[in-house]
Short mmCIF file of C-alpha atoms and ligand atoms in Angstrom, two decimals:
data_model
loop_
_atom_site.label_atom_id
_atom_site.label_comp_id
_atom_site.label_asym_id
_atom_site.label_seq_id
_atom_site.Cartn_x
_atom_site.Cartn_y
_atom_site.Cartn_z
CA UNK J 1 -0.13 -0.19 0.22
CA UNK J 2 1.13 3.23 -0.37
CA UNK J 3 1.59 5.94 1.98
CA UNK J 4 -0.08 8.64 1.01
CA UNK J 5 0.44 10.84 3.97
CA UNK J 6 4.25 10.41 3.87
CA UNK J 7 6.70 13.64 2.93
CA UNK J 8 8.91 12.46 0.36
CA UNK J 9 12.00 14.43 -0.77
CA UNK J 10 12.53 13.97 -4.64
CA UNK J 11 15.91 15.72 -4.75
CA UNK J 12 18.52 15.13 -2.44
CA UNK J 13 22.17 14.91 -4.00
CA UNK J 14 24.47 12.01 -2.80
CA UNK J 15 28.27 13.12 -2.10
CA UNK J 16 31.09 11.16 -1.74
CA UNK J 17 34.68 10.81 -2.62
CA UNK J 18 35.08 7.09 -3.14
CA UNK J 19 36.60 6.35 0.76
CA UNK J 20 34.19 3.40 1.23
CA UNK J 21 34.91 2.21 -2.66
CA UNK J 22 31.79 3.55 -3.68
CA UNK J 23 33.34 4.98 -6.86
CA UNK J 24 32.35 8.42 -5.92
CA UNK J 25 34.46 11.28 -6.78
CA UNK J 26 34.58 15.44 -5.89
CA UNK J 27 36.76 17.82 -7.70
CA UNK J 28 36.40 21.43 -6.39
CA UNK J 29 39.36 23.42 -8.10
CA UNK J 30 37.76 26.77 -8.80
CA UNK J 31 37.51 29.17 -5.95
CA UNK J 32 33.59 29.69 -5.98
CA UNK J 33 33.26 25.66 -5.53
CA UNK J 34 35.53 25.30 -2.93
CA UNK J 35 33.71 28.17 -0.70
CA UNK J 36 30.37 26.36 -1.63
CA UNK J 37 31.90 23.14 -0.73
CA UNK J 38 33.05 24.22 2.85
CA UNK J 39 29.60 26.23 3.30
CA UNK J 40 27.46 23.02 2.36
CA UNK J 41 29.98 20.72 4.80
CA UNK J 42 29.56 23.28 7.57
CA UNK J 43 25.60 23.36 7.15
CA UNK J 44 26.00 19.57 7.60
CA UNK J 45 27.83 19.71 10.64
CA UNK J 46 31.00 17.98 9.08
CA UNK J 47 34.44 19.11 9.41
CA UNK J 48 36.43 20.36 6.37
CA UNK J 49 38.71 17.57 6.66
CA UNK J 50 35.95 15.33 5.57
CA UNK J 51 36.43 15.67 2.14
CA UNK J 52 39.77 14.47 1.99
CA UNK J 53 38.62 12.05 4.76
CA UNK J 54 36.21 9.65 4.93
CA UNK J 55 33.51 11.72 3.22
CA UNK J 56 31.02 8.50 1.68
CA UNK J 57 30.55 7.24 5.27
CA UNK J 58 30.18 10.48 7.16
CA UNK J 59 27.57 12.14 4.56
CA UNK J 60 25.41 9.04 3.91
CA UNK J 61 25.48 8.77 7.93
CA UNK J 62 24.35 12.38 8.16
CA UNK J 63 21.50 12.16 5.37
CA UNK J 64 20.32 9.02 7.42
CA UNK J 65 20.24 10.81 10.54
CA UNK J 66 18.68 14.07 8.92
CA UNK J 67 15.63 12.03 7.38
CA UNK J 68 15.52 10.12 10.82
CA UNK J 69 14.82 13.15 12.91
CA UNK J 70 12.82 14.94 10.59
CA UNK J 71 9.31 14.61 9.41
CA UNK J 72 10.16 13.61 6.15
CA UNK J 73 10.33 9.92 5.66
CA UNK J 74 11.97 9.39 2.77
CA UNK J 75 14.30 11.16 0.22
CA UNK J 76 15.41 10.23 -3.28
CA UNK J 77 18.95 10.06 -3.34
CA UNK J 78 20.68 11.28 -6.66
CA UNK J 79 23.64 9.62 -8.59
CA UNK J 80 25.48 12.19 -10.71
CA UNK J 81 26.38 11.33 -14.58
CA UNK J 82 29.55 12.60 -15.90
CA UNK J 83 29.37 15.10 -18.90
CA UNK J 84 29.68 13.19 -22.18
CA UNK J 85 30.07 14.32 -25.92
CA UNK J 86 27.82 13.29 -28.58
CA UNK J 87 28.98 9.95 -29.04
CA UNK J 88 28.46 9.74 -25.13
CA UNK J 89 32.22 9.32 -23.95
CA UNK J 90 33.21 11.26 -20.72
CA UNK J 91 34.55 14.84 -21.15
CA UNK J 92 38.03 14.93 -19.76
CA UNK J 93 38.43 17.46 -17.23
CA UNK J 94 34.80 18.75 -16.83
CA UNK J 95 32.50 18.23 -14.03
CA UNK J 96 32.74 18.87 -10.60
CA UNK J 97 31.38 15.33 -8.72
CA UNK J 98 30.53 11.75 -9.68
CA UNK J 99 28.09 9.77 -8.14
CA UNK J 100 27.82 6.24 -9.73
CA UNK J 101 24.53 4.33 -10.30
CA UNK J 102 25.63 1.31 -8.05
CA UNK J 103 26.27 3.61 -5.09
CA UNK J 104 22.79 5.00 -4.67
CA UNK J 105 21.23 1.46 -5.72
CA UNK J 106 23.12 -0.10 -3.15
CA UNK J 107 22.23 2.94 -0.71
CA UNK J 108 18.70 2.61 -1.22
CA UNK J 109 18.91 -1.31 -0.48
CA UNK J 110 20.75 -0.60 2.46
CA UNK J 111 18.55 2.23 3.85
CA UNK J 112 14.59 2.59 3.78
CA UNK J 113 15.02 6.43 4.21
CA UNK J 114 16.63 6.59 0.47
CA UNK J 115 15.20 5.56 -2.62
CA UNK J 116 17.34 5.41 -5.75
CA UNK J 117 17.70 8.50 -8.12
CA UNK J 118 19.95 7.07 -10.85
CA UNK J 119 21.57 9.16 -13.50
CA UNK J 120 22.19 7.86 -17.43
CA UNK J 121 23.32 9.87 -20.20
CA UNK J 122 21.23 9.01 -23.11
CA UNK J 123 23.87 9.11 -25.67
CA UNK J 124 26.09 6.64 -24.11
CA UNK J 125 26.90 3.49 -25.93
CA UNK J 126 25.44 1.16 -23.10
CA UNK J 127 22.48 3.90 -22.27
CA UNK J 128 19.78 0.93 -22.70
CA UNK J 129 21.45 -1.80 -20.94
CA UNK J 130 22.37 0.58 -18.10
CA UNK J 131 18.70 1.78 -17.98
CA UNK J 132 17.62 -1.90 -17.83
CA UNK J 133 20.03 -2.74 -14.96
CA UNK J 134 18.80 0.30 -13.21
CA UNK J 135 15.16 -0.74 -13.48
CA UNK J 136 16.00 -4.17 -12.18
CA UNK J 137 18.12 -2.52 -9.57
CA UNK J 138 14.78 -0.63 -8.14
CA UNK J 139 15.71 2.80 -9.39
CA UNK J 140 12.70 5.35 -8.30
CA UNK J 141 13.77 8.49 -10.69
CA UNK J 142 16.25 9.35 -13.69
CA UNK J 143 17.86 12.55 -12.50
CA UNK J 144 20.04 14.53 -15.17
CA UNK J 145 21.52 18.13 -15.57
CA UNK J 146 21.16 18.37 -19.32
CA UNK J 147 22.88 21.87 -19.14
CA UNK J 148 25.89 20.45 -17.14
CA UNK J 149 26.14 16.86 -18.75
CA UNK J 150 25.45 18.01 -22.66
CA UNK J 151 22.36 16.32 -23.31
CA UNK J 152 19.71 17.41 -25.47
CA UNK J 153 16.96 15.64 -24.60
CA UNK J 154 14.96 15.99 -27.74
CA UNK J 155 17.42 14.49 -30.12
CA UNK J 156 15.21 11.97 -32.28
CA UNK J 157 17.90 9.20 -31.30
CA UNK J 158 16.77 9.24 -27.75
CA UNK J 159 13.39 8.05 -28.62
CA UNK J 160 13.58 4.12 -27.51
CA UNK J 161 15.59 5.61 -24.29
CA UNK J 162 12.70 7.37 -23.21
CA UNK J 163 10.10 4.84 -24.27
CA UNK J 164 11.99 2.77 -22.05
CA UNK J 165 11.67 5.04 -19.29
CA UNK J 166 7.81 5.56 -19.74
CA UNK J 167 7.19 2.18 -19.89
CA UNK J 168 9.21 1.52 -16.48
CA UNK J 169 7.01 4.42 -14.98
CA UNK J 170 10.20 6.11 -14.26
CA UNK J 171 9.94 9.72 -13.98
CA UNK J 172 12.81 12.01 -15.35
CA UNK J 173 13.94 14.70 -13.31
CA UNK J 174 15.82 17.12 -15.18
CA UNK J 175 17.68 20.18 -13.97
CA UNK J 176 16.16 23.60 -15.79
CA UNK J 177 17.15 27.01 -15.38
CA UNK J 178 20.69 28.42 -14.34
CA UNK J 179 23.16 26.63 -12.39
CA UNK J 180 25.80 27.71 -9.95
CA UNK J 181 27.07 24.84 -7.91
CA UNK J 182 27.73 22.54 -11.39
CA UNK J 183 29.47 23.95 -14.21
CA UNK J 184 27.46 24.46 -17.00
CA UNK J 185 28.59 23.05 -20.40
CA UNK J 186 26.00 24.17 -22.82
CA UNK J 187 23.47 26.55 -21.21
CA UNK J 188 20.92 26.28 -23.99
CA UNK J 189 19.82 22.77 -22.80
CA UNK J 190 18.78 24.64 -19.12
CA UNK J 191 15.38 25.21 -21.45
CA UNK J 192 12.64 23.37 -20.18
CA UNK J 193 11.15 23.17 -24.22
CA UNK J 194 14.10 20.54 -24.57
CA UNK J 195 12.14 18.45 -22.54
CA UNK J 196 9.29 18.06 -25.19
CA UNK J 197 10.59 14.61 -26.46
CA UNK J 198 10.71 12.63 -23.37
CA UNK J 199 7.19 14.54 -22.71
CA UNK J 200 5.91 13.44 -26.07
CA UNK J 201 7.31 9.65 -25.19
CA UNK J 202 4.91 9.35 -22.22
CA UNK J 203 7.59 10.02 -19.42
CA UNK J 204 6.73 11.71 -16.18
CA UNK J 205 8.93 14.77 -16.43
CA UNK J 206 9.90 16.87 -13.03
CA UNK J 207 11.46 20.22 -13.86
CA UNK J 208 13.82 20.65 -11.43
CA UNK J 209 14.06 24.13 -10.02
CA UNK J 210 10.96 25.11 -12.18
CA UNK J 211 13.19 26.83 -14.42
CA UNK J 212 13.99 29.55 -12.25
CA UNK J 213 17.18 31.76 -12.35
CA UNK J 214 20.38 31.03 -10.65
CA UNK J 215 21.76 34.29 -10.94
CA UNK J 216 20.07 37.74 -11.64
CA UNK J 217 20.87 37.70 -15.46
CA UNK J 218 19.88 34.37 -16.25
CA UNK J 219 17.04 33.61 -18.63
CA UNK J 220 14.04 32.68 -16.90
CA UNK J 221 11.74 29.95 -17.88
CA UNK J 222 9.00 29.80 -16.00
CA UNK J 223 6.53 31.30 -18.35
CA UNK J 224 7.81 28.42 -20.78
CA UNK J 225 6.84 25.75 -18.12
CA UNK J 226 3.43 27.49 -17.97
CA UNK J 227 2.97 27.05 -21.66
CA UNK J 228 4.19 23.41 -21.36
CA UNK J 229 1.87 22.68 -18.50
CA UNK J 230 -0.80 23.87 -20.90
CA UNK J 231 0.14 21.21 -23.83
CA UNK J 232 1.37 18.77 -21.34
CA UNK J 233 -0.49 16.86 -18.48
CA UNK J 234 2.87 14.77 -17.78
CA UNK J 235 4.98 18.07 -16.87
CA UNK J 236 5.69 18.57 -13.07
CA UNK J 237 8.04 21.27 -11.58
CA UNK J 238 9.93 20.67 -7.99
CA UNK J 239 10.47 23.34 -5.52
CA UNK J 240 14.20 22.43 -5.00
CA UNK J 241 16.37 25.40 -4.15
CA UNK J 242 14.01 27.61 -4.45
CA UNK J 243 14.47 28.88 -0.88
CA UNK J 244 17.66 30.89 -2.33
CA UNK J 245 17.76 34.69 -3.42
CA UNK J 246 17.48 34.60 -7.10
CA UNK J 247 15.52 31.20 -7.08
CA UNK J 248 12.91 32.54 -4.58
CA UNK J 249 11.82 35.15 -7.28
CA UNK J 250 9.76 32.27 -9.03
CA UNK J 251 8.12 31.14 -6.27
CA UNK J 252 4.58 33.17 -6.70
CA UNK J 253 4.26 31.94 -10.16
CA UNK J 254 4.48 28.20 -9.31
CA UNK J 255 1.92 28.82 -6.99
CA UNK J 256 -0.73 31.30 -8.90
CA UNK J 257 -0.31 29.09 -12.17
CA UNK J 258 -1.16 25.75 -13.09
CA UNK J 259 1.87 24.65 -12.05
CA UNK J 260 0.36 24.83 -8.45
CA UNK J 261 -0.94 21.25 -9.18
CA UNK J 262 2.15 19.99 -10.63
CA UNK J 263 4.83 20.86 -7.58
CA UNK J 264 6.67 17.99 -6.45
CA UNK J 265 8.40 18.80 -3.04
CA UNK J 266 12.40 18.68 -3.16
CA UNK J 267 15.38 20.01 -1.23
CA UNK J 268 18.29 20.07 -3.20
CA UNK J 269 20.26 19.16 -0.08
CA UNK J 270 23.13 19.97 0.64
CA UNK J 271 22.39 23.12 -1.08
CA UNK J 272 21.52 25.39 2.04
CA UNK J 273 17.96 26.88 1.99
CA UNK J 274 17.92 30.48 3.29
CA UNK J 275 15.03 31.56 5.41
CA UNK J 276 15.86 35.14 4.09
CA UNK J 277 14.96 34.82 0.97
CA UNK J 278 10.98 34.16 0.97
CA UNK J 279 11.07 36.64 4.00
CA UNK J 280 12.53 39.45 1.52
CA UNK J 281 10.00 38.17 -0.99
CA UNK J 282 7.18 38.39 1.32
CA UNK J 283 6.33 34.98 1.06
CA UNK J 284 6.62 34.22 4.57
CA UNK J 285 5.82 36.12 7.85
CA UNK J 286 8.40 37.24 10.50
CA UNK J 287 7.26 34.60 12.92
CA UNK J 288 7.52 32.02 10.23
CA UNK J 289 10.99 33.26 9.88
CA UNK J 290 12.04 32.97 13.20
CA UNK J 291 10.47 29.71 13.77
CA UNK J 292 12.21 28.10 10.33
CA UNK J 293 15.68 29.91 11.73
CA UNK J 294 15.27 27.95 15.02
CA UNK J 295 15.24 24.39 13.04
CA UNK J 296 18.95 22.99 12.73
CA UNK J 297 17.91 20.00 10.94
CA UNK J 298 18.39 21.43 7.33
CA UNK J 299 15.72 19.01 5.85
CA UNK J 300 13.40 19.89 8.36
CA UNK J 301 13.89 23.35 7.44
CA UNK J 302 13.17 23.20 4.15
CA UNK J 303 10.25 21.55 4.60
CA UNK J 304 9.07 23.75 6.94
CA UNK J 305 9.98 26.82 4.82
CA UNK J 306 7.98 25.28 1.92
CA UNK J 307 5.11 24.39 4.15
CA UNK J 308 5.11 28.37 5.58
CA UNK J 309 5.00 29.61 1.89
CA UNK J 310 1.81 27.69 1.17
CA UNK J 311 2.84 24.78 -1.09
CA UNK J 312 -0.29 22.73 -1.53
CA UNK J 313 -0.29 19.70 0.91
CA UNK J 314 -0.42 17.06 -1.90
CA UNK J 315 2.87 18.62 -3.54
CA UNK J 316 4.57 16.94 0.00
CA UNK J 317 4.13 13.37 -1.53
CA UNK J 318 3.01 14.03 -5.20
CA UNK J 319 6.20 11.99 -5.96
CA UNK J 320 4.81 8.74 -4.64
CA UNK J 321 2.32 8.78 -7.44
CA UNK J 322 5.05 9.14 -9.85
CA UNK J 323 7.70 6.37 -9.16
CA UNK J 324 7.21 2.69 -9.48
CA UNK J 325 5.86 0.49 -6.87
CA UNK J 326 9.04 -1.73 -6.79
CA UNK J 327 11.35 0.96 -6.08
CA UNK J 328 9.30 2.09 -3.08
CA UNK J 329 9.88 -1.04 -1.76
CA UNK J 330 13.42 -1.84 -2.96
CA UNK J 331 15.21 -1.64 0.84
CA UNK J 332 16.03 -4.64 2.63
CA UNK J 333 16.39 -3.14 5.90
CA UNK J 334 13.87 -2.60 8.58
CA UNK J 335 12.16 0.78 8.38
CA UNK J 336 12.79 3.25 11.05
CA UNK J 337 10.69 6.04 10.72
ZN1 LIG L 1 20.23 19.39 -7.29
#
């Protein structure tokens, strides 16, 4: 049976450095990314030394603890594919982190708090085989960042890939809008209109960040998403990272347009949610701001901010209806919350 009232976060990044043999890596070379990494670690109560230490274990333990100590039942823990060229070969030296599918699939098997969000570039020569393997392994979501991983989702040659994804009942969680925390390879693929082919193939597509800006001069794609919502019943948006200064500008339009009934709750942790951004936009009261600021658990804080903003109750477990039943039952561990 589906737990209809269980809150599920559809967008929680898994990060690691391979210290447990996970195959993950992190490469922070640009000064801005170094600073961001330090902020994220501090936000997670992890020491800066974790980056070169046993990050895999520390991060995973913290994630699980955070879920257990919050009102969120489960999170979709996301793999992170490599940026690839048109032939599907990795682009050397580009990209700031990598999280393999096997790692998130094993995390989901070991921890009932985690659902597996896998990541497969559809140009990979083995894309369909890898997708099949992930379906059998209990994947809940396919996560892609088309602008960072260099994916034109509407290339006709990807049709069989999207058709298989649709048949498996797995949604595509696709980054839309600007991006600051991961290097961008092709900014044009931030446009949600590039998601038309998977939509036409019947894939439930969740436009992460609702096409919002990451910087003030980025293009804004919220209106494009509102148009897509008129054309396609299977397009959704997540509200991950919307409690940040620039992205918060789109919140009202997601609440006052047809997108309101398509919102899926997502945090985008470890990106820190800001209590100030919704306050300054007049989306929460001073009292709500104080209450949210007092919450030390970042996941709980993000949830309570989204509740205070007024996202509909259904948005907090909408993902349950968009992922395969098999993915919800994949864990072999005893549920703890
Ligand atoms: Zn994200």
